[in-house]
Every structure is written in structure tokens, then in C-alpha cells.
Short mmCIF file of C-alpha atoms in Angstrom, two decimals:
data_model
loop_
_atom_site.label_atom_id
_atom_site.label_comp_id
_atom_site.label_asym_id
_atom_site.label_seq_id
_atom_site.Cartn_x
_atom_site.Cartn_y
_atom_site.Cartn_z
CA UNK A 1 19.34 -25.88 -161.46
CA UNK A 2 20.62 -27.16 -158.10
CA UNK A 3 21.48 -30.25 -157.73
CA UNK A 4 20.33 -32.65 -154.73
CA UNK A 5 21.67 -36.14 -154.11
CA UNK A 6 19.61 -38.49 -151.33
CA UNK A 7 21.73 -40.68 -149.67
CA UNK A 8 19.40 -43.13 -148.59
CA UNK A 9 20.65 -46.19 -145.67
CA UNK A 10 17.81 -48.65 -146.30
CA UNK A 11 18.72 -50.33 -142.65
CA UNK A 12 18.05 -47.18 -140.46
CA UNK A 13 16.11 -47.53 -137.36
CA UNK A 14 12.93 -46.51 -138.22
CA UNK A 15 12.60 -48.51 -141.79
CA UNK A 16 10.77 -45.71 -143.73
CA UNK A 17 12.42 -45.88 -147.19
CA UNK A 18 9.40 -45.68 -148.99
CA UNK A 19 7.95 -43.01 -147.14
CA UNK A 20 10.84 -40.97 -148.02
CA UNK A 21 11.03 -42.11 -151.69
CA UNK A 22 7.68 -40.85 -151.76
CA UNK A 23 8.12 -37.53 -150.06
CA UNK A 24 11.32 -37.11 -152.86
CA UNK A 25 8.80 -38.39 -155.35
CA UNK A 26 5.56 -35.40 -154.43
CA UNK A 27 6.84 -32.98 -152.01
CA UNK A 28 10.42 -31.98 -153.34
CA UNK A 29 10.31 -29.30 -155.72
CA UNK A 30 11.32 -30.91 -158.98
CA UNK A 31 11.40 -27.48 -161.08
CA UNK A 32 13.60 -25.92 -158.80
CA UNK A 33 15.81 -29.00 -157.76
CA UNK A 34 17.75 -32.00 -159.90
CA UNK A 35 17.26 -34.75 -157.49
CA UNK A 36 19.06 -38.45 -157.41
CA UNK A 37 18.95 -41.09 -155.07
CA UNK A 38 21.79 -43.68 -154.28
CA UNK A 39 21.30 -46.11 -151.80
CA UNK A 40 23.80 -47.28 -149.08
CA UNK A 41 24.83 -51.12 -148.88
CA UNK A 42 27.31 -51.27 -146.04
CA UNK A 43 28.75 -49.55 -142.86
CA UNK A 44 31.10 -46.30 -144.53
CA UNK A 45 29.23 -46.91 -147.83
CA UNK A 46 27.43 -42.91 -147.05
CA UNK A 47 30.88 -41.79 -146.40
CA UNK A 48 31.80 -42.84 -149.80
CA UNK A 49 29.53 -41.72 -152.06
CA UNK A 50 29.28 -38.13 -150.06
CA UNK A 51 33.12 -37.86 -150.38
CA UNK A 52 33.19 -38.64 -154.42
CA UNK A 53 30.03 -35.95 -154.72
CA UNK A 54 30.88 -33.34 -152.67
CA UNK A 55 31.59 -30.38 -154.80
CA UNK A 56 29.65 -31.63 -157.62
CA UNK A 57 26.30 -31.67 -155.69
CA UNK A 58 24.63 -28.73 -154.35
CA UNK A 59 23.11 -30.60 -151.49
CA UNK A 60 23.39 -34.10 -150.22
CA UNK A 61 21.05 -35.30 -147.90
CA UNK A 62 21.45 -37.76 -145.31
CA UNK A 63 18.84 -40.26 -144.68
CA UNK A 64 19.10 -42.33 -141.91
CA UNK A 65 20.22 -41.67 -138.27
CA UNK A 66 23.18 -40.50 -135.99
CA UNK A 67 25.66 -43.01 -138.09
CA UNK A 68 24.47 -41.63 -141.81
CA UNK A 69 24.29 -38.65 -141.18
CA UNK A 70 27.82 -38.53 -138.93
CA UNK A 71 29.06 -39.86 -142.26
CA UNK A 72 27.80 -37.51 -144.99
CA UNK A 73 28.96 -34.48 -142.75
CA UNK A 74 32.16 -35.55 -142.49
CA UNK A 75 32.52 -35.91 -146.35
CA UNK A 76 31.41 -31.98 -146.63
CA UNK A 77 33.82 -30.61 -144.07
CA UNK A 78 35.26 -27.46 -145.69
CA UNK A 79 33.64 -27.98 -149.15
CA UNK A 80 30.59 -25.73 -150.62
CA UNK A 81 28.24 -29.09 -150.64
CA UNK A 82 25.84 -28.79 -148.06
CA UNK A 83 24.68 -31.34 -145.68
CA UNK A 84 20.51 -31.74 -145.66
CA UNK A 85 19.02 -34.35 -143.06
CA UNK A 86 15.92 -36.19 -143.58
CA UNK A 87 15.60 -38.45 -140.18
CA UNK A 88 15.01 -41.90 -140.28
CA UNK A 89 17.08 -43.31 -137.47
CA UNK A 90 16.38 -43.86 -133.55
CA UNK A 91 17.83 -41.19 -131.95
CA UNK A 92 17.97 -38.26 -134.42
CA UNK A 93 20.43 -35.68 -132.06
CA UNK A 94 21.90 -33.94 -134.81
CA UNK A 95 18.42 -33.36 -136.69
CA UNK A 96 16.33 -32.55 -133.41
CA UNK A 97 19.30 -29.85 -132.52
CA UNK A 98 18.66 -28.48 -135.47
CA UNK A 99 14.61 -28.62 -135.58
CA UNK A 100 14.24 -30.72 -138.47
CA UNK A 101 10.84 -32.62 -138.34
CA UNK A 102 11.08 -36.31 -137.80
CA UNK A 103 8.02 -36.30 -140.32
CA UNK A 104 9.98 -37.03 -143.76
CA UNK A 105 6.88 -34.94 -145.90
CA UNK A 106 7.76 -32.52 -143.38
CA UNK A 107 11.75 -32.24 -143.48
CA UNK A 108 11.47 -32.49 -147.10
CA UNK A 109 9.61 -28.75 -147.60
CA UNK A 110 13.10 -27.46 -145.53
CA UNK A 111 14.77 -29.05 -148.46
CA UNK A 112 12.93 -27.08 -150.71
CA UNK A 113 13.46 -23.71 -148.87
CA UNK A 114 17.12 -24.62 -149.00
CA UNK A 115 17.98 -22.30 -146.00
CA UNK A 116 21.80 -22.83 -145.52
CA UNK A 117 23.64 -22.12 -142.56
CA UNK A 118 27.57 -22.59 -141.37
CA UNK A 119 27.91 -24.74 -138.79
CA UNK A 120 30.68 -26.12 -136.35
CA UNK A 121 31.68 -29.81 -135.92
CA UNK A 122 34.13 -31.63 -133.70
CA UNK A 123 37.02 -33.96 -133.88
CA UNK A 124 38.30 -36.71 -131.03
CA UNK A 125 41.63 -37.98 -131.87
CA UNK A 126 41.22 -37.18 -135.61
CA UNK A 127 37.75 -38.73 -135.72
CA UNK A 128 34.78 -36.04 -136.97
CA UNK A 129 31.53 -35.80 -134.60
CA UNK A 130 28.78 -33.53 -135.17
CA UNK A 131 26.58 -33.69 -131.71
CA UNK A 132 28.48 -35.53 -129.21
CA UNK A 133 31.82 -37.50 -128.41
CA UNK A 134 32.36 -38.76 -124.57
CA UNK A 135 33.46 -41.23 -122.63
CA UNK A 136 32.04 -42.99 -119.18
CA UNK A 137 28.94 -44.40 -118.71
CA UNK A 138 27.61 -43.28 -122.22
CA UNK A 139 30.33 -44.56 -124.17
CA UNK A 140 29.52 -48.28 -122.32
CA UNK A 141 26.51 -48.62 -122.87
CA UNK A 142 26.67 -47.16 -126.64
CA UNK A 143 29.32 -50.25 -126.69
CA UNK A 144 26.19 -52.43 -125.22
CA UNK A 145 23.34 -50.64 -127.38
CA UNK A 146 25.24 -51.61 -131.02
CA UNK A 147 26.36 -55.30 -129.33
CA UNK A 148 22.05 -55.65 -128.99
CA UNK A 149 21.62 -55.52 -132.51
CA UNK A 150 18.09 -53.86 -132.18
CA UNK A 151 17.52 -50.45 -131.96
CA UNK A 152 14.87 -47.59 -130.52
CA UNK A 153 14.92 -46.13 -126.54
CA UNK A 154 13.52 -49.03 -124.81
CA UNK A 155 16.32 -50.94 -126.40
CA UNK A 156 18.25 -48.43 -124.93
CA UNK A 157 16.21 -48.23 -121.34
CA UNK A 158 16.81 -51.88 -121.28
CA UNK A 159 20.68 -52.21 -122.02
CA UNK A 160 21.37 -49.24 -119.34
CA UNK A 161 19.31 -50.73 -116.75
CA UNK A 162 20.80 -54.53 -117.54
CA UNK A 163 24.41 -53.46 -118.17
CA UNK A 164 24.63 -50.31 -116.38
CA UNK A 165 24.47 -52.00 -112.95
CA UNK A 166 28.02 -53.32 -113.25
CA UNK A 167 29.73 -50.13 -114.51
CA UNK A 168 32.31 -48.41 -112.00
CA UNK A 169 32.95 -44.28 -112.70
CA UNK A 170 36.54 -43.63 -113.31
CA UNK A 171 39.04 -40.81 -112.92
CA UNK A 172 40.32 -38.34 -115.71
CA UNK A 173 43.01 -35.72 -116.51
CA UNK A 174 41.07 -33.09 -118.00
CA UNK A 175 43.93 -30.05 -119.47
CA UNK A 176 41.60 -27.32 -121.16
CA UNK A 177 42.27 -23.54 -121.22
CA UNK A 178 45.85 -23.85 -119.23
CA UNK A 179 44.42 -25.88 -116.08
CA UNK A 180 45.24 -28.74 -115.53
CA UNK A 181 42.27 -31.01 -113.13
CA UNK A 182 41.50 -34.34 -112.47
CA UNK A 183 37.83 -35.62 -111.74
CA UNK A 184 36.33 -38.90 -110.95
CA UNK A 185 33.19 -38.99 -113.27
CA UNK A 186 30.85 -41.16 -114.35
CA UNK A 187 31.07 -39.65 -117.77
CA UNK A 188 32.36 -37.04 -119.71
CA UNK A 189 30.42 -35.68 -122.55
CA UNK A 190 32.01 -33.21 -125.49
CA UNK A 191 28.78 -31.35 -127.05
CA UNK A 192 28.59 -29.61 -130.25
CA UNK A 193 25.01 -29.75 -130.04
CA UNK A 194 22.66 -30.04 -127.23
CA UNK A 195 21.28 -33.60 -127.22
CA UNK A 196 22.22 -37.17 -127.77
CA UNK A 197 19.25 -37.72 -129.28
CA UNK A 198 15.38 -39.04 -128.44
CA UNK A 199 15.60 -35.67 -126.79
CA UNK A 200 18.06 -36.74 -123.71
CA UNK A 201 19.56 -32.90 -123.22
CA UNK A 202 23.47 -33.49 -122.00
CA UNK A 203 24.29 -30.05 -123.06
CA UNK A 204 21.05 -28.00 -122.85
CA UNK A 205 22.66 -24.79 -123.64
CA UNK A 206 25.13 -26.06 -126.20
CA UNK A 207 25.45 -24.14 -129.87
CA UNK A 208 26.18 -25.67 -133.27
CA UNK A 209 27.27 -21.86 -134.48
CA UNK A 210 29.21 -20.43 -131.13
CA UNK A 211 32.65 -21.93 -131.84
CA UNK A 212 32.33 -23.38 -128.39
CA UNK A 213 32.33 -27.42 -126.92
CA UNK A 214 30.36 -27.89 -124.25
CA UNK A 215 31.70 -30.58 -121.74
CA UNK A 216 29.31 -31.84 -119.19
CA UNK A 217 30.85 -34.18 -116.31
CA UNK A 218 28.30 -36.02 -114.14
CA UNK A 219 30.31 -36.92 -110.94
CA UNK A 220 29.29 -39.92 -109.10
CA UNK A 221 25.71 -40.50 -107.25
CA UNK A 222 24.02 -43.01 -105.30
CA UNK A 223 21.08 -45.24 -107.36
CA UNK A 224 18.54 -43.37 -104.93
CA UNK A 225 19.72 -39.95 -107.00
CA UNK A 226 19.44 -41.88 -110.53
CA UNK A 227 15.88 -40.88 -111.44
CA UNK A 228 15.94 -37.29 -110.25
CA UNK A 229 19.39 -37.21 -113.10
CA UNK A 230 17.22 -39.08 -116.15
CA UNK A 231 14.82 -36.58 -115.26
CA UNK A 232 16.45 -33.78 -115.95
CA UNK A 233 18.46 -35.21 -118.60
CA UNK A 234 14.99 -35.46 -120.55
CA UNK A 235 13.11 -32.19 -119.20
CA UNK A 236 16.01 -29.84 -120.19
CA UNK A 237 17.27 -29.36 -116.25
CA UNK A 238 20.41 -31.33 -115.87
CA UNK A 239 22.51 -28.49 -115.60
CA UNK A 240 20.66 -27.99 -112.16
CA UNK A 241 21.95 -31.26 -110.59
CA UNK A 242 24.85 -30.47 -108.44
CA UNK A 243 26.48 -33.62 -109.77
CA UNK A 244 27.18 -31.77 -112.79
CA UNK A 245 29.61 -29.21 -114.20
CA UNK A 246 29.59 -27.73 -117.65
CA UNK A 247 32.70 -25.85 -119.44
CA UNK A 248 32.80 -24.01 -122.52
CA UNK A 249 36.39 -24.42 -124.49
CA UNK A 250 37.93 -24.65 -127.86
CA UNK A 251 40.18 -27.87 -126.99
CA UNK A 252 40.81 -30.05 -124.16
CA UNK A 253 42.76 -33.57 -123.89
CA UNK A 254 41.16 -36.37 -121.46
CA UNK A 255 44.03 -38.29 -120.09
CA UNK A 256 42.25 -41.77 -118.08
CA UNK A 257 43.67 -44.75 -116.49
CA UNK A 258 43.28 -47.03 -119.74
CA UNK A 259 42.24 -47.71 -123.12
CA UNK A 260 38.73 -48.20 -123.71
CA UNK A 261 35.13 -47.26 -125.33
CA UNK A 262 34.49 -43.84 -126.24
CA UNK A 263 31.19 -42.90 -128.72
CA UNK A 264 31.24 -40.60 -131.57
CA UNK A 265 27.93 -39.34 -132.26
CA UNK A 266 26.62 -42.43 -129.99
CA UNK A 267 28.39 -45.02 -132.32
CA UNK A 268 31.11 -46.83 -129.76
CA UNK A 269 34.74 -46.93 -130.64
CA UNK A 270 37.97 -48.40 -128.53
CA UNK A 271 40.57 -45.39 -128.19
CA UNK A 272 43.60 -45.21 -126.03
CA UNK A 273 44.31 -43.73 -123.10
CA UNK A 274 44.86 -40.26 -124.32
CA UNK A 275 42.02 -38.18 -125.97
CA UNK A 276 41.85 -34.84 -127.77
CA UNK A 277 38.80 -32.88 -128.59
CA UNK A 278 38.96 -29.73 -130.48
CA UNK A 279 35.61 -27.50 -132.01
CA UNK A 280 36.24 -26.73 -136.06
CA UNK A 281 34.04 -23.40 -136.21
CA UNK A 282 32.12 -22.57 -139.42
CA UNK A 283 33.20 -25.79 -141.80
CA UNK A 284 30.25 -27.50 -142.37
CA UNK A 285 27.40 -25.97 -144.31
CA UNK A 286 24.06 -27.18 -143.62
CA UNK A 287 20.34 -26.94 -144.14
CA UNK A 288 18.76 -25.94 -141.33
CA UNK A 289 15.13 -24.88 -139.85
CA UNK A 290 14.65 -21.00 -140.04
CA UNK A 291 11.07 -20.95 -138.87
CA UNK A 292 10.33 -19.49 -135.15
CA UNK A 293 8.64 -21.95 -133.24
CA UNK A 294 8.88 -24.48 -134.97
CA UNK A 295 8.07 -27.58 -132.87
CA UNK A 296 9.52 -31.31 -134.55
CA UNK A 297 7.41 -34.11 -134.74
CA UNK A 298 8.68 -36.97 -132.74
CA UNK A 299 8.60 -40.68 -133.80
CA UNK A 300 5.32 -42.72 -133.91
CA UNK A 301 6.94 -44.49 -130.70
CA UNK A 302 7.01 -41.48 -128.56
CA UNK A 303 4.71 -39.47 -130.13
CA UNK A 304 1.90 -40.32 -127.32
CA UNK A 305 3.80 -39.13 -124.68
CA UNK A 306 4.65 -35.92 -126.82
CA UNK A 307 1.15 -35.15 -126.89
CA UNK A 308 0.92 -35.27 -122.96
CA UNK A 309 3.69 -33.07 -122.65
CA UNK A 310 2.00 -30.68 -124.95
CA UNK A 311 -1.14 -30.97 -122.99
CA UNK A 312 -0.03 -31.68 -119.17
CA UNK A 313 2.86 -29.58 -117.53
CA UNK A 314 4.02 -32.40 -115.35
CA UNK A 315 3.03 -35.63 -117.56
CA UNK A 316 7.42 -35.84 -118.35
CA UNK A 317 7.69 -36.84 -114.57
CA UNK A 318 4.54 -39.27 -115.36
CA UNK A 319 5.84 -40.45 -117.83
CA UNK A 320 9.22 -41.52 -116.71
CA UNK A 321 8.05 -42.21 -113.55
CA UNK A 322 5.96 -44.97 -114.94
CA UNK A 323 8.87 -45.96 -117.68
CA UNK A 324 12.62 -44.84 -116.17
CA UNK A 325 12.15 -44.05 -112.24
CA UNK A 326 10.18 -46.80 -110.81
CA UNK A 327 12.73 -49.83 -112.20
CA UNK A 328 15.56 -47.31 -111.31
CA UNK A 329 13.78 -46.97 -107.76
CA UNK A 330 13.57 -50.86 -107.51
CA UNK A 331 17.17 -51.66 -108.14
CA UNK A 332 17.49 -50.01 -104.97
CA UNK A 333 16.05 -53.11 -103.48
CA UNK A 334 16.63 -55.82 -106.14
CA UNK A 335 19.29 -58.78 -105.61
CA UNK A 336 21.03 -59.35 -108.41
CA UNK A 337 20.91 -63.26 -108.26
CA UNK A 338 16.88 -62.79 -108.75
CA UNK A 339 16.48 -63.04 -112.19
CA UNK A 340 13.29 -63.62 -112.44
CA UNK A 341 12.50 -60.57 -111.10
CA UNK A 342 15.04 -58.29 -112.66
CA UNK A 343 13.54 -59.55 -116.52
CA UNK A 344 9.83 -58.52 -115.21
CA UNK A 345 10.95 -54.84 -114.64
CA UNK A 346 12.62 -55.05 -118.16
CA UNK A 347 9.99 -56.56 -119.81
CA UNK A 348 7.39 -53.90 -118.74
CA UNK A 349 9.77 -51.17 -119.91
CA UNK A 350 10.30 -52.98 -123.24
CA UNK A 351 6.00 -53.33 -123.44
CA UNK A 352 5.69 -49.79 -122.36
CA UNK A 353 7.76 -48.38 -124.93
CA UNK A 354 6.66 -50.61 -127.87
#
């Protein structure tokens, strides 16, 4: 009988530990699966118990978000173990790439089906990612985001409009493919998959299976151009903003003026000046979504505006109109030094999105 271990983080951002005890407890097939649960108690804790399973476990599943699940996958690398997802964090890139349903009763019946697939995964400077690595703009305010200690996209909305205002684009090296260019950017993203996560597209048409990285650069814009880019960044259309150039490789090296942040699958970490990215085809086997069509639930905190995209063609420019683009728009105007002012605009994004 197959084996199944649920690697469960108890502190992941959406808090549902006994939803998915319950889920392991009525909708996981116990005659066809041995199931056990072990519980995580620190930061790396995942990491450990996946790396003293794999190869003894058919499956170990990930419960949590970006940082669990970064840290089961990297245990499995190039072992027969594969790497399940049940998501229960804020952002959820890896397990929205992939189609898994954000409702755990849900992601639990693709547990049962046990349809496994190979997939690729990526390494910066040694380090294993699984959607995205980068640097820029994302990487500070990923830095920002974990320094908030609170989690969930107006969290996020809130630290980008707060900190973002004093960040500067910088200039890279970028050696991929036998040219050699340099590009001032206001990030650089690596994709293995095609999302950050919360459904914020960097790489729309990026594949976990095509052996491929795509790297998006955003060159610099004006704030007047800023809602038109978080627009398309959400509505699957950034690769039409002529700020922005995607490449396909198998390994580049970012060269920039200093050490700083970078973000591995949107957890910051300080690297030096010198980066190298390579795509490890085929090493990570993984439990994926094999149904056409299949449409993934969304958190209870977005799930209202999921339900006017479903039933309104342009309610995504409504909607971030209302939430994103208006502050954006009003930066354009706002003096710093007014305070006052500034904490209304975050305020209403923080009530809008709660």
C-alpha cells in the first residue's frame, strides 16, 4: 500500500490545520493509501523531515505555502518520493501553476488520484526554487513583506505602496546563451513557473515541464505607467507592456553593482554580487492536476472578486482600479511629508482587502 506522509506547518498563512486534518481524516482514501502526519515546529523543520523520508515514502505532501512547500521539493530532488501540495499559505504560486485547488477537501481527491508527473526546478547560487528566483523591486519588497510579520496581499499592497516609493532600479550584467548585455531594470525575474503567486503572472507563458527559465525584465517607467503594469501583471498581459522583455534559456549569471536581496520562491535572501541561475529538467516528481478545465478555488479573501471575474469580463480592471490603481494614481500627486494622507490610502486598501 502506498505510503503518504503530510507535512503539516501549523503557522501558514491561512491557519487551516484542522480543515486539512479533517480532509486527511474523510476524504483521503485510507484503503488505498497509509497516511501519517508530522507537524513542523520551526523555519527548515519541513526540509528535515522530507529529507530523512524521502525514499521511504511514496508521497509527501506539503502543507503550507511558498516556504513549505519550497522546502519539501527540495528534499525530493532526484529521488522517487513525490512531492503532493495541499495549499494553505498566502500566495500559493507553485500550487496555482500547477491547478491544485486552494480548497483542501478539494486538493485532497488529487491526492487520491495520485497522478504523477516529472517536473523541472531551479537553482540560484546553489539555492533550489521551484516558481521563481529574482532580484529588483520584487526581491525588496519580499525583504519588506517577511520584515511585516503579517501575511496575505493587502499586506503585500500595503508594503509595495509604503516601501516601494523609495526604491531606485539598478543596472545588471546579464551573460545567457553566449551574449553578453547589460540592462537597467527594475527587476529581474527567473520563472520556472508562471506566477508568484495570488495569481500575479510574471511569466505568463512559463512551463514547469519545457526545460526552459523564463526571465522577465521590467525596465524602468514613470508612476503614471504603474497601474497599466499591475494590471497586466494580474490579467495575464504583461508580456504586452513594452517595458518588458522575456528570454527563454537553460543558464544565465546576473552580475549587479552590489550585494543585496534576492527572493527564492518569494522568501528574501542577501546574495552577493554575482548570481547564477540554471533550470534542472525532469528531477522533481510531483502530483499534479490532470483534469481539463479545471478552474482552482481561490482563498476566502479573494474569492469575491473571483466570482466577478467569472461573471463580468472587465470587473479585473474594477477591481484593481478600486484596490491597486487609484492609490498608485494618487502618489502621482501625494507629498511624501503628508502622512496623514498617505496612511488613509493604505488603510482603505488594507479594509478593502480584509
Amino acid at each position: 500500500m502506498p505510503k503518504i506522509l503530510f507535512i503539516i506547518n501549523p503557522k501558514a498563512g491561512t491557519g487551516r490545520k484542522d480543515i486539512v486534518e479533517n480532509a486527511i481524516d474523510n476524504i483521503l482514501d485510507h484503503s488505498r493509501h497509509e497516511a501519517s502526519i508530522q507537524y513542523t515546529t520551526h523555519a527548515g523543520h519541513a526540509a528535515e523531515i522530507a529529507r530523512k523520508t524521502a525514499g521511504k515514502a511514496d508521497i509527501i505532501v506539503a502543507v503550507g505555502g511558498d516556504g513549505t512547500v519550497n522546502e519539501v521539493a527540495r528534499s525530493l530532488v532526484h529521488t522517487t518520493t513525490a512531492l503532493g501540495i495541499i495549499p494553505a499559505g498566502s500566495g500559493n504560486g507553485l500550487a496555482r501553476h500547477l491547478r491544485i485547488p486552494m480548497d483542501p477537501a478539494e486538493a485532497m481527491k488529487l491526492i487520491n488520484e495520485a497522478c504523477i508527473e516529472k517536473l523541472d526546478y531551479g537553482r540560484i547560487n546553489g539555492e533550489a526554487f521551484f516558481c521563481t528566483c529574482g532580484v529588483g523591486f520584487d526581491a525588496f519588497i519580499s525583504m519588506k513583506f517577511a520584515e511585516a510579520g503579517k501575511r496575505g496581499l493587502s499586506t503585500y499592497i500595503e508594503k509595495t505602496l509604503q516601501d516601494g516609493l523609495s526604491y531606485r532600479p539598478e543596472v545588471y550584467r546579464i551573460e545567457m546563451d553566449g551574449e553578453d548585455e547589460t540592462h537597467e531594470a527594475f527587476l529581474i525575474a527567473c520563472a520556472n513557473a508562471s506566477q508568484y503567486g495570488n495569481n500575479a503572472y510574471i511569466a505568463p507563458y512559463a512551463s514547469t515541464r519545457d526545460g526552459l527559465l523564463d526571465v522577465t525584465i521590467l525596465t524602468p517607467f514613470s508612476p503614471l505607467e504603474a497601474p497599466q503594469i499591475v494590471l497586466q501583471l494580474f490579467n495575464r498581459q504583461l508580456t504586452k507592456n513594452s517595458h518588458v522583455k522575456i528570454f527563454r534559456t537553460r543558464h544565465l549569471r546576473i552580475t549587479r553593482q552590489k550585494a543585496g536581496p534576492a527572493h527564492i520562491d518569494g522568501d528574501p535572501v542577501n546574495m552577493g554580487e554575482s548570481l547564477e541561475v540554471e533550470l534542472i529538467p525532469g528531477a522533481l516528481n510531483a502530483v499534479i492536476n490532470s483534469h481539463p478545465g479545471h478552474r482552482p478555488l481561490m482563498f476566502p479573501k479573494v474569492q469575491d472578486m473571483a466570482r466577478d471575474i467569472e461573471n463580468l469580463n472587465h470587473d479585473i480592471e474594477e477591481t484593481f482600479f478600486r484596490n491597486v490603481i487609484e492609490p498608485f494614481q494618487r502618489l502621482e500627486n501625494l507629498r511624501i511629508t503628508d502622512l496623514r494622507k498617505f496612511k488613509q490610502i493604505i488603510d482603505k486598501i488594507r479594509n478593502r482587502n480584509t
